[in-house]
Coordinates of C-alpha atoms (C1' of nucleotides) in Angstrom, one line a residue:
Chain A
M258 CA 4.6 -2.6 35.8
R259 CA 4.6 -1.3 32.3
I260 CA 1.6 0.8 31.2
P261 CA 0.6 2.0 27.7
V262 CA 1.8 5.5 26.8
R263 CA -1.8 6.6 26.4
E264 CA -2.5 5.8 30.1
V265 CA 0.2 8.1 31.4
T266 CA -1.8 11.1 32.3
P267 CA -0.9 14.4 34.1
G268 CA -2.5 12.8 37.2
C269 CA -0.1 9.9 37.5
E270 CA 2.7 10.1 40.1
T271 CA 5.0 7.6 38.5
A272 CA 4.9 5.5 35.4
E273 CA 6.9 2.8 33.6
I274 CA 6.7 2.7 29.9
C275 CA 8.3 0.6 27.1
G276 CA 8.5 1.5 23.4
F277 CA 10.6 2.6 20.5
V278 CA 12.8 5.7 20.6
H279 CA 11.0 8.0 18.2
E280 CA 13.4 11.0 18.5
V281 CA 16.0 12.5 20.7
R282 CA 16.4 16.3 21.1
D283 CA 19.5 17.1 23.0
L284 CA 19.6 20.8 24.0
G285 CA 22.7 20.5 26.1
G286 CA 21.7 20.8 29.7
L287 CA 18.3 19.4 28.8
A288 CA 17.4 16.5 26.6
F289 CA 14.0 15.3 25.3
L290 CA 13.5 11.7 24.4
L291 CA 10.3 10.8 22.6
V292 CA 9.1 7.2 23.2
R293 CA 6.5 5.6 21.1
D294 CA 4.3 2.6 21.6
R295 CA 1.2 1.5 19.7
T296 CA -1.0 3.8 21.8
G297 CA 1.0 7.0 21.3
I298 CA 4.1 9.1 21.9
I299 CA 5.3 10.4 25.2
Q300 CA 8.1 12.9 26.1
V301 CA 10.8 11.8 28.5
T302 CA 12.6 14.9 29.8
V303 CA 16.1 14.7 31.1
P304 CA 17.3 17.8 32.9
K305 CA 21.0 17.6 33.7
K306 CA 20.7 18.8 37.3
K307 CA 18.0 16.4 38.3
V308 CA 18.9 13.1 36.6
A309 CA 21.8 10.8 37.3
P310 CA 24.7 11.2 34.8
H311 CA 24.6 7.6 33.6
I312 CA 21.1 8.1 32.5
I313 CA 21.9 11.3 30.7
D314 CA 24.8 9.5 28.9
A315 CA 22.5 6.5 28.0
V316 CA 19.8 8.8 26.6
R317 CA 22.3 10.7 24.5
D318 CA 23.8 7.4 23.2
V319 CA 20.6 5.6 22.3
S320 CA 19.9 5.2 18.6
R321 CA 16.5 6.0 17.1
E322 CA 14.1 3.1 17.0
S323 CA 15.8 1.2 19.8
V324 CA 13.5 -0.5 22.3
V325 CA 13.7 1.1 25.7
R326 CA 12.2 0.9 29.1
V327 CA 11.7 4.1 31.1
K328 CA 10.5 4.4 34.7
G329 CA 10.2 7.7 36.5
T330 CA 8.1 10.4 38.0
V331 CA 5.3 11.9 35.9
R332 CA 5.1 15.7 35.9
A333 CA 2.1 17.6 34.6
I334 CA 3.3 20.4 32.4
D335 CA 1.5 22.3 29.7
K336 CA 4.7 22.7 27.5
A337 CA 4.9 18.9 27.0
P338 CA 2.8 17.0 24.4
G339 CA -0.3 15.6 26.1
G340 CA 0.3 17.9 29.1
R341 CA 2.7 15.5 30.9
E342 CA 6.2 14.2 30.8
I343 CA 8.4 11.6 32.5
I344 CA 11.5 12.4 34.4
P345 CA 13.5 9.1 34.3
E346 CA 14.9 7.3 37.3
V347 CA 15.4 4.1 35.3
F348 CA 16.4 4.0 31.6
E349 CA 17.2 0.7 30.0
V350 CA 18.0 0.0 26.4
I351 CA 16.2 -3.4 25.9
S352 CA 17.1 -3.8 22.2
K353 CA 19.4 -1.5 20.3
S354 CA 18.5 -0.4 16.8
E355 CA 21.2 -0.3 14.1
S356 CA 21.6 2.8 12.1
P357 CA 21.1 4.1 9.5
L358 CA 17.5 3.0 9.3
P359 CA 16.2 1.7 6.0
L360 CA 13.5 4.4 6.1
D361 CA 12.6 7.4 8.3
V362 CA 10.0 6.3 10.8
A363 CA 9.5 9.8 12.1
E364 CA 8.4 10.8 8.5
K365 CA 10.6 13.9 8.1
V366 CA 11.6 12.4 4.8
P367 CA 9.1 10.6 2.7
A368 CA 9.8 7.1 1.4
E369 CA 8.5 5.5 -1.8
L370 CA 6.0 2.6 -1.4
D371 CA 8.5 0.1 -2.8
T372 CA 11.1 1.1 -0.2
R373 CA 8.4 1.0 2.5
L374 CA 7.2 -2.4 1.5
D375 CA 10.8 -3.7 1.6
S376 CA 10.9 -2.7 5.2
R377 CA 7.3 -3.1 6.1
F378 CA 8.0 -3.8 9.8
L379 CA 9.5 -0.3 10.1
D380 CA 7.0 1.3 7.8
A381 CA 4.2 -0.1 10.0
R382 CA 5.8 1.6 13.0
R383 CA 4.6 4.9 11.5
P384 CA 1.5 5.9 13.3
R385 CA -0.4 6.8 10.1
V386 CA 0.5 3.4 8.5
A387 CA -0.3 1.5 11.7
A388 CA -3.7 3.2 11.7
V389 CA -4.7 1.7 8.4
F390 CA -4.2 -1.8 9.8
H391 CA -5.9 -1.1 13.1
I392 CA -8.9 0.2 11.1
R393 CA -8.7 -2.9 8.9
S394 CA -8.9 -5.0 12.0
A395 CA -12.0 -3.2 13.1
V396 CA -13.5 -3.7 9.7
A397 CA -13.0 -7.4 10.0
Q398 CA -14.5 -7.4 13.5
A399 CA -17.5 -5.4 12.3
V400 CA -18.1 -7.9 9.4
H401 CA -17.9 -10.8 11.8
E402 CA -20.2 -9.2 14.3
Y403 CA -22.8 -8.2 11.7
L404 CA -22.9 -11.6 10.0
F405 CA -22.9 -13.7 13.1
S406 CA -25.7 -11.6 14.6
A407 CA -27.6 -12.1 11.3
G408 CA -27.3 -15.8 11.7
F409 CA -24.6 -16.6 9.2
V410 CA -22.3 -19.6 9.7
N411 CA -18.6 -19.1 9.2
I412 CA -17.1 -21.7 6.9
T413 CA -13.6 -22.4 5.6
T414 CA -13.1 -23.8 2.1
P415 CA -10.1 -25.1 0.3
K416 CA -7.5 -22.8 -1.1
I417 CA -5.9 -25.6 -3.1
V418 CA -8.3 -26.6 -5.8
A419 CA -8.4 -28.9 -8.9
A420 CA -10.2 -26.6 -11.3
A421 CA -11.1 -23.0 -12.1
T422 CA -14.4 -21.7 -10.7
E423 CA -15.5 -19.6 -13.6
G424 CA -12.9 -19.6 -16.3
G425 CA -11.6 -16.3 -17.6
T426 CA -9.1 -15.4 -15.0
E427 CA -5.6 -16.9 -14.8
L428 CA -4.8 -19.4 -12.0
F429 CA -1.6 -20.1 -10.2
P430 CA -0.7 -23.7 -10.8
I431 CA 1.0 -25.5 -7.9
A432 CA 2.6 -28.8 -7.4
Y433 CA 0.3 -31.2 -5.5
F434 CA 2.0 -34.5 -5.3
E435 CA 1.4 -36.2 -8.6
K436 CA -1.7 -34.1 -9.4
E437 CA -2.3 -30.8 -11.2
A438 CA -3.7 -28.2 -8.8
F439 CA -4.3 -24.5 -8.5
L440 CA -4.7 -21.8 -5.9
N441 CA -8.3 -20.9 -5.6
Q442 CA -9.6 -17.7 -7.4
S443 CA -12.8 -17.6 -5.3
P444 CA -14.8 -19.7 -2.8
Q445 CA -17.8 -19.4 -5.1
L446 CA -18.4 -23.1 -5.8
Y447 CA -17.8 -24.2 -2.3
K448 CA -20.1 -21.8 -0.6
Q449 CA -22.8 -22.8 -3.1
M450 CA -22.2 -26.4 -2.2
M451 CA -22.8 -25.5 1.5
I452 CA -26.2 -24.2 0.4
G453 CA -26.7 -27.6 -1.0
A454 CA -25.6 -28.9 2.4
G455 CA -28.5 -27.1 3.9
F456 CA -26.5 -24.5 5.9
E457 CA -28.8 -21.7 4.5
K458 CA -26.6 -18.8 5.5
V459 CA -22.8 -19.0 5.2
F460 CA -19.8 -16.7 4.9
E461 CA -16.1 -16.8 4.6
I462 CA -13.3 -14.3 4.8
G463 CA -10.3 -15.7 3.1
P464 CA -7.6 -15.3 0.5
I465 CA -8.2 -15.5 -3.2
F466 CA -5.5 -15.7 -5.8
R467 CA -5.4 -14.3 -9.3
A468 CA -2.5 -14.9 -11.7
E469 CA -3.3 -11.8 -13.8
E470 CA -0.2 -9.8 -14.8
H471 CA -2.0 -6.6 -14.1
N472 CA -0.1 -3.6 -12.8
T473 CA -2.5 -1.1 -11.3
T474 CA -3.2 0.6 -8.0
K475 CA -6.3 -1.5 -7.5
H476 CA -5.3 -5.1 -8.2
L477 CA -3.5 -7.7 -6.1
N478 CA -2.5 -11.2 -6.9
E479 CA -3.4 -12.3 -3.4
A480 CA -6.5 -10.5 -2.0
T481 CA -8.9 -11.1 0.8
S482 CA -12.5 -11.8 -0.1
I483 CA -15.5 -11.4 2.1
D484 CA -17.9 -14.0 0.7
L485 CA -21.5 -14.7 1.5
E486 CA -24.2 -17.1 0.3
M487 CA -27.8 -17.3 1.4
A488 CA -30.5 -19.8 0.7
F489 CA -34.1 -18.8 -0.2
A490 CA -32.9 -15.4 -1.1
D491 CA -32.9 -13.4 -4.3
Q492 CA -30.4 -10.8 -5.4
N493 CA -32.4 -8.0 -3.7
T494 CA -32.2 -9.6 -0.3
V495 CA -28.4 -10.0 -0.5
M496 CA -28.0 -6.5 -1.8
E497 CA -29.8 -5.2 1.2
I498 CA -27.6 -7.2 3.5
L499 CA -24.5 -5.9 1.6
E500 CA -25.4 -2.2 1.9
D501 CA -26.4 -2.7 5.5
L502 CA -23.1 -4.4 6.2
I503 CA -21.1 -1.6 4.6
V504 CA -22.9 1.0 6.7
S505 CA -22.4 -1.0 9.9
V506 CA -18.7 -1.4 9.1
Y507 CA -18.4 2.4 8.6
R508 CA -20.3 3.1 11.8
K509 CA -18.0 0.7 13.7
V510 CA -14.9 2.5 12.4
E511 CA -16.4 5.9 13.1
K512 CA -17.2 4.8 16.7
D513 CA -14.2 2.8 17.6
C514 CA -11.3 4.1 15.5
G515 CA -11.3 7.9 16.3
P516 CA -7.6 8.1 17.2
F517 CA -6.6 6.1 14.1
L518 CA -8.8 8.2 11.8
E519 CA -7.1 11.3 13.4
A520 CA -3.6 9.8 12.9
M521 CA -4.4 9.4 9.3
E522 CA -5.5 13.1 9.0
L523 CA -8.3 12.1 6.6
D524 CA -10.1 14.9 4.8
G525 CA -13.5 13.5 5.4
F526 CA -14.8 10.3 6.8
S527 CA -18.5 9.8 6.5
V528 CA -20.9 6.9 6.8
P529 CA -22.6 6.3 3.4
K530 CA -26.4 6.8 3.2
T531 CA -28.6 3.8 2.4
P532 CA -30.3 2.6 0.3
F533 CA -27.7 2.8 -2.4
P534 CA -29.2 3.7 -5.8
R535 CA -30.0 0.7 -8.0
L536 CA -28.8 1.6 -11.5
P537 CA -29.8 -0.8 -14.3
Y538 CA -27.0 -1.7 -16.5
A539 CA -28.8 -0.2 -19.5
E540 CA -28.9 3.2 -17.8
A541 CA -25.3 2.9 -16.7
I542 CA -24.3 2.4 -20.3
E543 CA -26.3 5.5 -21.3
I544 CA -24.6 7.7 -18.7
A545 CA -21.2 6.4 -19.8
G546 CA -22.1 7.0 -23.5
K547 CA -23.0 10.6 -22.8
K548 CA -20.0 11.4 -20.6
T549 CA -17.1 9.7 -22.4
D550 CA -15.7 9.8 -25.8
E551 CA -15.2 6.1 -26.0
P552 CA -18.1 4.4 -27.8
I553 CA -19.9 2.0 -25.5
R554 CA -22.7 -0.2 -26.6
Y555 CA -25.2 -2.4 -24.8
G556 CA -23.5 -5.7 -24.1
D557 CA -20.1 -4.2 -23.6
D558 CA -18.4 -4.6 -20.3
I559 CA -18.0 -1.4 -18.4
G560 CA -14.4 -0.3 -18.8
T561 CA -12.4 2.1 -16.5
A562 CA -13.3 5.3 -18.3
A563 CA -17.0 4.4 -18.3
E564 CA -16.8 3.3 -14.6
K565 CA -15.2 6.6 -13.7
A566 CA -17.8 8.6 -15.6
I567 CA -20.7 6.8 -14.0
G568 CA -19.0 7.1 -10.6
E569 CA -18.8 10.9 -11.0
E570 CA -22.5 11.0 -12.0
M571 CA -23.6 8.9 -9.0
G572 CA -21.3 10.5 -6.4
G573 CA -21.4 7.7 -3.9
H574 CA -21.9 4.0 -3.5
Y575 CA -24.4 2.5 -5.9
F576 CA -25.4 -0.8 -7.4
I577 CA -25.4 -1.7 -11.1
V578 CA -28.2 -4.2 -11.6
D579 CA -29.8 -6.2 -14.4
W580 CA -26.7 -7.1 -16.3
P581 CA -26.7 -8.8 -19.7
T582 CA -26.5 -12.5 -19.1
A583 CA -23.8 -12.8 -21.7
I584 CA -21.2 -10.9 -19.7
K585 CA -21.8 -12.4 -16.3
P586 CA -20.7 -15.9 -15.1
Y587 CA -22.7 -19.0 -15.8
Y588 CA -24.0 -19.2 -12.3
A589 CA -25.9 -15.9 -12.5
M590 CA -29.7 -16.4 -12.7
P591 CA -31.4 -15.0 -15.9
Y592 CA -34.7 -13.3 -15.5
E593 CA -37.6 -15.6 -16.3
D594 CA -39.4 -13.0 -18.5
D595 CA -36.2 -11.8 -20.3
P596 CA -33.3 -14.3 -20.1
S597 CA -31.0 -11.9 -21.9
I598 CA -30.6 -10.1 -18.6
C599 CA -29.8 -11.6 -15.3
R600 CA -30.2 -11.1 -11.5
A601 CA -26.6 -10.0 -11.1
F602 CA -25.3 -6.9 -9.5
D603 CA -22.1 -5.0 -8.8
L604 CA -21.6 -2.8 -5.8
M605 CA -19.7 0.3 -7.0
H606 CA -17.8 3.0 -5.2
P607 CA -17.1 6.0 -7.4
R608 CA -13.5 4.9 -7.5
M609 CA -14.0 1.2 -8.3
E610 CA -16.0 -2.0 -8.1
L611 CA -16.2 -3.3 -4.5
S612 CA -18.4 -6.4 -4.8
S613 CA -20.2 -8.5 -7.3
G614 CA -23.0 -10.9 -6.7
A615 CA -26.2 -12.4 -8.0
Q616 CA -29.0 -14.7 -7.4
R617 CA -27.5 -18.0 -8.6
V618 CA -28.9 -20.7 -10.9
H619 CA -30.1 -23.5 -8.7
Q620 CA -31.6 -25.7 -11.5
Y621 CA -29.2 -28.4 -12.6
D622 CA -30.2 -28.4 -16.3
L623 CA -30.1 -24.7 -16.7
L624 CA -26.7 -24.5 -15.0
V625 CA -25.2 -27.2 -17.3
A626 CA -26.6 -25.3 -20.3
Q627 CA -25.1 -22.0 -19.1
I628 CA -21.7 -23.7 -18.5
R629 CA -21.8 -25.0 -22.0
E630 CA -22.8 -21.6 -23.4
K631 CA -19.7 -20.1 -21.8
G632 CA -17.6 -22.6 -23.7
L633 CA -16.7 -24.5 -20.5
N634 CA -16.8 -28.3 -19.9
P635 CA -19.4 -29.4 -17.3
E636 CA -17.5 -32.5 -16.7
S637 CA -14.7 -30.6 -15.1
F638 CA -17.2 -29.2 -12.6
S639 CA -18.9 -32.4 -11.7
F640 CA -17.9 -32.1 -8.0
Y641 CA -19.8 -28.8 -8.0
L642 CA -22.7 -29.8 -10.2
T643 CA -23.6 -33.0 -8.3
P644 CA -25.2 -31.3 -5.3
F645 CA -27.6 -29.5 -7.7
R646 CA -29.1 -33.0 -8.6
Y647 CA -30.1 -33.8 -5.0
G648 CA -32.2 -30.8 -3.9
M649 CA -30.7 -27.3 -4.1
P650 CA -32.5 -24.4 -2.5
P651 CA -32.6 -21.2 -4.5
H652 CA -29.9 -18.9 -3.3
A653 CA -28.0 -15.7 -3.8
G654 CA -24.7 -14.2 -2.6
W655 CA -21.8 -11.9 -3.2
G656 CA -18.1 -11.5 -2.8
L657 CA -16.7 -8.3 -1.4
G658 CA -13.0 -7.2 -1.7
M659 CA -11.7 -6.5 1.8
E660 CA -8.8 -4.4 0.5
R661 CA -11.0 -2.3 -1.8
L662 CA -13.4 -1.7 1.0
V663 CA -10.6 -0.4 3.3
M664 CA -9.0 1.5 0.4
T665 CA -12.1 3.3 -0.6
M666 CA -13.2 3.9 3.0
L667 CA -9.9 5.6 3.9
G668 CA -9.1 7.2 0.5
L669 CA -5.9 5.2 0.1
P670 CA -4.2 6.0 -3.2
N671 CA -2.9 2.4 -3.7
I672 CA -4.5 -0.9 -2.8
R673 CA -1.1 -2.0 -1.5
E674 CA -1.5 0.5 1.3
A675 CA -4.4 -1.7 2.6
V676 CA -2.3 -5.0 2.8
L677 CA 0.5 -5.6 5.1
F678 CA 2.6 -7.7 2.8
P679 CA 1.1 -7.3 -0.7
R680 CA 1.6 -9.8 -3.5
D681 CA 1.7 -8.2 -6.8
R682 CA 3.3 -8.8 -10.2
H683 CA 6.8 -8.3 -8.9
R684 CA 6.7 -8.7 -5.2
L685 CA 7.0 -12.0 -3.4
V686 CA 9.1 -10.9 -0.4
P687 CA 8.7 -10.0 2.4
Chain B
rG4 C1' -0.9 -9.5 -22.5
rC5 C1' -0.3 -4.3 -24.7
rC6 C1' 1.6 0.7 -23.8
rC7 C1' 4.1 4.7 -21.1
rA8 C1' 7.5 6.6 -17.5
rG9 C1' 11.6 6.0 -14.4
rG10 C1' 16.5 4.0 -11.7
rU11 C1' 21.6 9.8 -8.3
rA12 C1' 24.4 9.1 -0.6
rG13 C1' 20.5 5.0 4.5
rU14 C1' 15.9 8.0 2.9
rG15 C1' 13.5 11.7 -0.4
rU16 C1' 15.4 14.9 -4.2
rA17 C1' 18.2 18.8 -8.0
rG18 C1' 21.0 18.2 -12.2
rU19 C1' 19.4 17.1 -20.4
rG20 C1' 27.2 16.8 -23.1
rG21 C1' 32.5 20.4 -20.3
rC22 C1' 30.4 25.3 -15.3
rC23 C1' 29.8 17.9 -11.5
rU24 C1' 35.7 17.5 -7.2
rA25 C1' 27.2 16.2 -8.3
rU26 C1' 22.4 20.3 -5.4
rC27 C1' 19.2 20.5 -1.3
rA28 C1' 16.8 18.2 2.8
rU29 C1' 16.8 14.4 6.2
rG30 C1' 20.2 11.0 8.5
rU31 C1' 24.9 9.5 10.8
rC32 C1' 29.4 11.2 13.5
rG33 C1' 31.9 15.4 16.2
rG34 C1' 31.3 20.3 18.7
rC35 C1' 28.0 24.2 21.2
rC36 C1' 23.2 24.9 23.6
rU37 C1' 18.1 24.2 30.1
rG38 C1' 11.8 23.8 27.4
rU39 C1' 12.4 21.3 22.6
rC40 C1' 8.0 19.7 20.0
rA41 C1' 10.2 19.1 11.8
rC42 C1' 14.6 22.2 18.2
rG43 C1' 18.6 25.6 16.5
rC44 C1' 23.8 26.7 15.1
rC45 C1' 29.0 25.1 13.3
rG46 C1' 31.9 21.2 11.0
rA47 C1' 32.5 16.4 8.8
rC48 C1' 30.6 11.7 6.3
rG49 C1' 27.9 9.5 2.6
rA50 C1' 25.4 8.5 -4.2
rC51 C1' 25.2 8.7 -10.4
rU52 C1' 21.7 0.2 -11.1
rC53 C1' 25.0 -3.0 -14.3
rG54 C1' 27.4 -4.0 -19.2
rG55 C1' 28.6 -2.2 -24.0
rA56 C1' 28.7 2.0 -27.6
rU57 C1' 29.2 7.2 -29.4
rU58 C1' 32.5 11.4 -28.0
rC59 C1' 38.5 14.9 -26.9
rG60 C1' 34.9 14.7 -22.8
rA61 C1' 28.8 11.0 -20.4
rA62 C1' 24.9 11.3 -14.3
rU63 C1' 23.2 13.5 -19.0
rU64 C1' 23.1 10.6 -25.8
rC65 C1' 22.4 5.4 -28.0
rC66 C1' 21.9 -0.2 -27.4
rG67 C1' 21.2 -4.3 -24.1
rA68 C1' 20.2 -6.4 -19.2
rC69 C1' 18.2 -6.1 -14.4
rC70 C1' 15.0 -3.5 -11.2
rU71 C1' 10.8 -0.1 -10.2
rG72 C1' 6.3 2.9 -10.8
rG73 C1' 1.9 3.8 -13.7
rG74 C1' -2.1 3.4 -17.7
rC75 C1' -5.2 -0.1 -20.4
rG76 C1' -7.4 -4.9 -20.7
rC77 C1' -9.6 -8.3 -16.9
rC78 C1' -11.4 -8.3 -12.2
rA79 C1' -12.6 -8.1 -5.9

RNA sequence: GCCCAGGUAGUGUAGUGGCCUAUCAUGUCGGCCUGUCACGCCGACGACUCGGAUUCGAAUUCCGACCUGGGCGCCA
């Protein structure tokens, strides 16, 4: 009966393990075979005098990264990693690996990201790479747990759509029989429609697609969005949910992912403190104006240099609130007493934007007016607008980038490190 | 979309006109080695993205193609 490597302890008498050959060190009369499964690496020790010759020959012949089965006696010994080793009685090569390998799984020699992504299945055998995706899985689990326990309903909305959600960004056109169609850039309109359907609290974790030809370490053409929408809530309510969610995700990772955090050899992992500061847009602009050479005026969008300067000043997660209505999408609710600013917010990490959200416009006439002001045609949104004519609760929500959350949490240098099979300007395979 | 940088063994690199029959590491193969843990030692194998140009001579300069990384804009 196979057991995980981690469960082989000095107290075991015998053990059977399966895994990949991480390394073979042949010292002549003594050979060491390191076998790796997803729980760890164990040493199989082959002394010439105690092990059958056919096993010794097989161990010497096996290529790195082959899949093997080893059964034998467990010996407690301080000199071995983990304080134990297996002396094999059975050694079987289940699946032989070809050589040379496209990249070095044992990480003696580094590999460039491009090389790694070409052979992602091998790259992901590296413990420090695998750790990222185990942690990402825990993040997804934490988000689900948090939102379900807060009474949110999980929904799934179409990824093939007929129109843009907010204009601006480029969409991927696709062939949909005789019709024009696109991959969705955001579930925004659909989650709002479910507020119109009376669901009150909804969320979705799903793919979004942006056809922008950007070439940066923080953009993807296919990303995962954690999206939430809540009825009878304003922007402040959903901001509180957002910061609370972020903290509970960090706590989950801290609690459940110790070995993975260790494998990553992170400098520091710490749970952010709440509440995150609420920085009005006008003040953010002021900070950026003082700290950067580039002139920035009220009403400008916050560019990369400004974002970096403000991030340095704030030093941790923070919200930028009270944005000018002119630079936010049509569905953001303007303040009643000053319609030039709106109830929109961005959640920022010092490195980049993580989330944006707002209280939404729920009044049909105002929404149509704002769509027109953005130079868009309300008729192409009629499927979206119709629910606003038949009773629409006031509501607010946000979208949070899953990859950016993982990237900033783990200090990854490139967002592609947070996706198994990234889609960027040049990469469509694997 | 604009701009910049780059492409050398399986992998990661050195090499800016002749000293390149191309460096080093890792790997692979062969040999030696009974406590390795980046095992060590000896030997071998393996590469200048493609096409054109300049030149007596090009990995190195120029032009084009293809591929890649990054910055900006925009955004999650």
